[in-house]
Amino acid sequence: MTSQLHEASQPLLEVRGATVNIDGRDILRDVNFSINHGEFTGLIGSNGAGKTTLFRVILGLQRQVTGSVLVHGEPITRANRSIGYVPQKVLFDPDLPIRARDLVALGADGHRYGLSRRPRALHAAVDEMLDAVDAGSFADRRVGGLSGGEQQRVLVAHALISRPELLLLDEPLANLDPGSVEEIIALLHRVSQRQRVAILLSAHEMNPLLPVMDRVVYVANGHVASGTTDEVVRPSVLSALYGHHVDVLRVHGRVLVVATALPVGPAPSDQHPEFVVE
Amino acid sequence: MFASFMTNAWLSGTVVALLAGAVGFFVVVRGASFAAHAIPNGAFAGAAGAYLVGMNPLVGLVSFALLSALGIGVTSRRVRNDVATALSLVAMLALGAAFLSASLIYEPTINALLFGEILGVSSAQLWPVLVLGALSVLALGWLYRPLVYTSVAPELARARGVNATLVDVLFLAVVALATALTVPVVGALLTFSLMIGPPAAARVLVARPGLAIALSVALSVLTVWVSIAASYTFNLPIGFFVGVLGASLYLAARVFARRRVSDSVTYRA
Amino acid sequence: MSWLFEPGWWANGTVRTALLVGFVVAVVSAIVGVFTVLRGQSFAGHALTDVATAGGAGAFLVGLAPLAGFIGGGVAGAGAMDAIGVQRVKGRDIATGVVLGAAMGLAALFLFLAARDSSATGTTQLILFGSIFTVGPSTLAQVSWLSAGVLVALAAIARPLLLSSLSVELAVARGVRVRWVGLVFMILLAVAVGMSAIVIGAILSTALLIGPPASALRVARRFAVGVVLAVVLGVVATWLGVLFAYDSYYWFPSHRGLPVSFFVVAVVLVEYVIASVVHRAAPSPSVAAGWS
């Protein structure tokens, strides 16, 4: 479902052989994948698998990294305008005199020194972004007083205002109730198509994403496998990733990744699943 | 109260209030109260040192205030912020104590440095107050957006390319500058009160950042004006009125905001 | 050894009292301070010295015992901070600041009135900067009793306090009443700080409360070791400071010695620098690893 506008052969983001080693431990090892324009990619892995570290690598915030990360074929720089970022959790002081719309506006000019008047166009853009994430109704309330789901939307608007080509979302579905999960996924899918922005969304549970996901990047043990869902979510690929045998069960349109505790080998067919990875 | 010898008091008091209200807003929002308390104490040590070597106290005030700011800003990158501030603070105070014991300063001079002597501000003292005050406000305006950004969400600001450490050190330098000129007017101890009470009150009363700063400045000016008048009328130290008024403003704002919140909750229900 | 100990050191009663008081205060400050640093309450710990000072000045004004004023002021301040909201981490800073600001206003008033109404000079400095050399034997006894009380109470709440300092969630899950434990600790902190502020002055009070524990937590791997190390560092700093201050009287021809607080703080800072160097040379999963 690559965007028709960018048919250039070059991917939007390309990670080549990225390894992150902190205090002698490999957090990520030889990670390779790419993301094309307008794609919706799920970054799937359990807690502690290295998803946030991978985001930090893409944002240029991670030290101790080898390998290369290319955006439009160029090495990344910090504060790359073509990448927007929505962190997992931002703790806002409820007494902070900053409204939702103030935070969104800071996404556009918060890094600029000096005191110039905000152009009219920026105010219009702030309203547009708040509408795009259905946040118009609480735009004038303190950001610290909003609910988790509301803050999530405001943070998406904050990331979108610099008109990025790629949006990184770190576990946006954690701590949301099932109804809100579907709502925010639908919203992100709509945003990605209307604003023509590629999305890389991390989650530890892939099922809610199956209807919208173009590709999946699966992280386990610091290793990564990527491709379409059908290419990656297969016993052979995931078993190699986890280092022990894994079964993939498809039930009622849902995918269950079920692991046995044995090391990789010729998989015994009568082995009972012992625990569920997801 | 408005006699000619009081002109300088009103003028310098107003400048100090304008500045403390604006700088204090960021002190409160960034949770930098401890630094805002430590830096004036560093400035006090500097003034004592300047007396010792016979220099203009303002030079000592500015240089030691900047030194404290730098000390806090740089060491808190490695250590927990509050520990770094506490250690910088005691280092400065101990130096101040040594300077005091080594020099022969009259007690009234010390009291003036600690508690301020707004009624004794001379015209010669007024000029540096105006110049440094204007400089601090300009610096604050220049820093405004990155300062708000790093106060609200440092992680987002960093991802957007803001050097949060640099912003922090520059901000503390502005606090130092503002401190250096407020100290001779309202004293080392009360510079702090003025930077906390009015901004903390403004912060809970309004939701817009620009408006909150304006309100903070207005409350700060009001505090100083009332304090000058009361200090003149009752012949008591101005610091007493500034300290007590600042805290009362905050408590009143809290009560008001809480009632408003409970009103809106019942309204929505 | 005569180069180190100037004449009269061993026979001087004032010095002996100073060393004893310094010992008691250093021990209590170090132990209370370890929790203060762990809980990130250095600002409150320092602010309480100023709040206690206001109480002391007030007591002086109405003719009450200064020690009662210091401790009463400190406890009242701790209660006010708790009422405004020291529990929420973000609110702590403001609560401390507001109480401190108000206390300073009161201190300004009391000191002004005290200076106006009494002919005694040097009141301000004495109350603000204190002097370990002016402590009488009766104060020593009072301070010792108070210290013992603080330490016994602290020992009683030590485990739940430590747990809630490391993780509020864990403590709540284990049934610890975090709010009450926090309040009791604040009151103990106020008593310890008020007591040390009157005998050694506000500067030294903060220096001994934060410095030695911060140094100890940088290098110690175990909590108990950290506490013991903090005590040792605190006592060493105090005793060396008293010694240097006594000696400094003979350093200058004018016979104007430098204050004890200057030397104690200098030793505390040197200790901290050494601890930091050791910490960096051998980065260990120390008690303070998650905190530094």
PDB file of N, CA and C in Angstrom, chain B residues 54-86:
ATOM      1  N   GLY B  54      36.779  45.687  49.517  1.00  0.00           N
ATOM      2  CA  GLY B  54      36.521  47.087  49.208  1.00  0.00           C
ATOM      3  C   GLY B  54      36.049  47.337  47.792  1.00  0.00           C
ATOM      4  N   MET B  55      35.326  46.352  47.219  1.00  0.00           N
ATOM      5  CA  MET B  55      34.806  46.545  45.872  1.00  0.00           C
ATOM      6  C   MET B  55      33.354  46.986  45.942  1.00  0.00           C
ATOM      7  N   ASN B  56      32.820  47.381  44.775  1.00  0.00           N
ATOM      8  CA  ASN B  56      31.394  47.679  44.681  1.00  0.00           C
ATOM      9  C   ASN B  56      30.608  46.402  44.957  1.00  0.00           C
ATOM     10  N   PRO B  57      29.722  46.426  45.950  1.00  0.00           N
ATOM     11  CA  PRO B  57      28.996  45.205  46.302  1.00  0.00           C
ATOM     12  C   PRO B  57      28.232  44.601  45.126  1.00  0.00           C
ATOM     13  N   LEU B  58      27.797  45.442  44.194  1.00  0.00           N
ATOM     14  CA  LEU B  58      27.022  44.926  43.063  1.00  0.00           C
ATOM     15  C   LEU B  58      27.845  43.932  42.241  1.00  0.00           C
ATOM     16  N   VAL B  59      29.169  44.226  42.125  1.00  0.00           N
ATOM     17  CA  VAL B  59      30.050  43.312  41.393  1.00  0.00           C
ATOM     18  C   VAL B  59      30.074  41.952  42.083  1.00  0.00           C
ATOM     19  N   GLY B  60      30.202  41.992  43.404  1.00  0.00           N
ATOM     20  CA  GLY B  60      30.199  40.743  44.165  1.00  0.00           C
ATOM     21  C   GLY B  60      28.881  40.014  44.037  1.00  0.00           C
ATOM     22  N   LEU B  61      27.795  40.774  44.093  1.00  0.00           N
ATOM     23  CA  LEU B  61      26.463  40.172  43.985  1.00  0.00           C
ATOM     24  C   LEU B  61      26.306  39.440  42.656  1.00  0.00           C
ATOM     25  N   VAL B  62      26.626  40.164  41.560  1.00  0.00           N
ATOM     26  CA  VAL B  62      26.419  39.576  40.226  1.00  0.00           C
ATOM     27  C   VAL B  62      27.322  38.371  40.020  1.00  0.00           C
ATOM     28  N   SER B  63      28.612  38.522  40.360  1.00  0.00           N
ATOM     29  CA  SER B  63      29.537  37.437  40.047  1.00  0.00           C
ATOM     30  C   SER B  63      29.223  36.189  40.873  1.00  0.00           C
ATOM     31  N   PHE B  64      28.921  36.371  42.156  1.00  0.00           N
ATOM     32  CA  PHE B  64      28.638  35.178  42.969  1.00  0.00           C
ATOM     33  C   PHE B  64      27.287  34.555  42.625  1.00  0.00           C
ATOM     34  N   ALA B  65      26.328  35.386  42.256  1.00  0.00           N
ATOM     35  CA  ALA B  65      25.033  34.830  41.853  1.00  0.00           C
ATOM     36  C   ALA B  65      25.217  33.975  40.596  1.00  0.00           C
ATOM     37  N   LEU B  66      25.995  34.499  39.635  1.00  0.00           N
ATOM     38  CA  LEU B  66      26.247  33.739  38.407  1.00  0.00           C
ATOM     39  C   LEU B  66      27.013  32.457  38.717  1.00  0.00           C
ATOM     40  N   LEU B  67      27.973  32.571  39.622  1.00  0.00           N
ATOM     41  CA  LEU B  67      28.777  31.407  40.008  1.00  0.00           C
ATOM     42  C   LEU B  67      27.891  30.318  40.618  1.00  0.00           C
ATOM     43  N   SER B  68      26.975  30.732  41.500  1.00  0.00           N
ATOM     44  CA  SER B  68      26.064  29.753  42.105  1.00  0.00           C
ATOM     45  C   SER B  68      25.211  29.088  41.029  1.00  0.00           C
ATOM     46  N   ALA B  69      24.682  29.913  40.117  1.00  0.00           N
ATOM     47  CA  ALA B  69      23.816  29.387  39.059  1.00  0.00           C
ATOM     48  C   ALA B  69      24.561  28.351  38.234  1.00  0.00           C
ATOM     49  N   LEU B  70      25.786  28.698  37.878  1.00  0.00           N
ATOM     50  CA  LEU B  70      26.605  27.791  37.068  1.00  0.00           C
ATOM     51  C   LEU B  70      26.891  26.512  37.837  1.00  0.00           C
ATOM     52  N   GLY B  71      27.224  26.674  39.130  1.00  0.00           N
ATOM     53  CA  GLY B  71      27.518  25.515  39.969  1.00  0.00           C
ATOM     54  C   GLY B  71      26.344  24.557  40.026  1.00  0.00           C
ATOM     55  N   ILE B  72      25.158  25.110  40.218  1.00  0.00           N
ATOM     56  CA  ILE B  72      23.963  24.265  40.299  1.00  0.00           C
ATOM     57  C   ILE B  72      23.686  23.631  38.942  1.00  0.00           C
ATOM     58  N   GLY B  73      23.722  24.448  37.893  1.00  0.00           N
ATOM     59  CA  GLY B  73      23.385  23.954  36.553  1.00  0.00           C
ATOM     60  C   GLY B  73      24.322  22.855  36.092  1.00  0.00           C
ATOM     61  N   VAL B  74      25.605  23.031  36.342  1.00  0.00           N
ATOM     62  CA  VAL B  74      26.579  22.073  35.839  1.00  0.00           C
ATOM     63  C   VAL B  74      26.604  20.794  36.680  1.00  0.00           C
ATOM     64  N   THR B  75      26.600  20.951  38.030  1.00  0.00           N
ATOM     65  CA  THR B  75      26.694  19.729  38.841  1.00  0.00           C
ATOM     66  C   THR B  75      25.416  18.911  38.792  1.00  0.00           C
ATOM     67  N   SER B  76      24.257  19.561  38.578  1.00  0.00           N
ATOM     68  CA  SER B  76      23.034  18.757  38.619  1.00  0.00           C
ATOM     69  C   SER B  76      22.893  17.884  37.380  1.00  0.00           C
ATOM     70  N   ARG B  77      23.808  17.997  36.423  1.00  0.00           N
ATOM     71  CA  ARG B  77      23.780  17.040  35.312  1.00  0.00           C
ATOM     72  C   ARG B  77      24.236  15.674  35.791  1.00  0.00           C
ATOM     73  N   ARG B  78      25.089  15.655  36.829  1.00  0.00           N
ATOM     74  CA  ARG B  78      25.638  14.375  37.289  1.00  0.00           C
ATOM     75  C   ARG B  78      24.937  13.868  38.526  1.00  0.00           C
ATOM     76  N   VAL B  79      24.595  14.778  39.425  1.00  0.00           N
ATOM     77  CA  VAL B  79      24.044  14.392  40.713  1.00  0.00           C
ATOM     78  C   VAL B  79      22.558  14.721  40.709  1.00  0.00           C
ATOM     79  N   ARG B  80      21.852  14.157  41.679  1.00  0.00           N
ATOM     80  CA  ARG B  80      20.477  14.578  41.864  1.00  0.00           C
ATOM     81  C   ARG B  80      20.437  16.073  42.069  1.00  0.00           C
ATOM     82  N   ASN B  81      19.479  16.703  41.418  1.00  0.00           N
ATOM     83  CA  ASN B  81      19.378  18.157  41.395  1.00  0.00           C
ATOM     84  C   ASN B  81      19.354  18.797  42.786  1.00  0.00           C
ATOM     85  N   ASP B  82      18.553  18.234  43.702  1.00  0.00           N
ATOM     86  CA  ASP B  82      18.419  18.909  44.997  1.00  0.00           C
ATOM     87  C   ASP B  82      19.689  18.790  45.827  1.00  0.00           C
ATOM     88  N   VAL B  83      20.405  17.681  45.682  1.00  0.00           N
ATOM     89  CA  VAL B  83      21.673  17.527  46.406  1.00  0.00           C
ATOM     90  C   VAL B  83      22.697  18.527  45.869  1.00  0.00           C
ATOM     91  N   ALA B  84      22.758  18.671  44.546  1.00  0.00           N
ATOM     92  CA  ALA B  84      23.691  19.628  43.941  1.00  0.00           C
ATOM     93  C   ALA B  84      23.405  21.031  44.441  1.00  0.00           C
ATOM     94  N   THR B  85      22.128  21.377  44.505  1.00  0.00           N
ATOM     95  CA  THR B  85      21.750  22.719  44.965  1.00  0.00           C
ATOM     96  C   THR B  85      22.133  22.921  46.422  1.00  0.00           C
ATOM     97  N   ALA B  86      21.842  21.902  47.250  1.00  0.00           N
ATOM     98  CA  ALA B  86      22.150  22.018  48.677  1.00  0.00           C
ATOM     99  C   ALA B  86      23.654  22.214  48.891  1.00  0.00           C
TER     100      ALA B  86
END
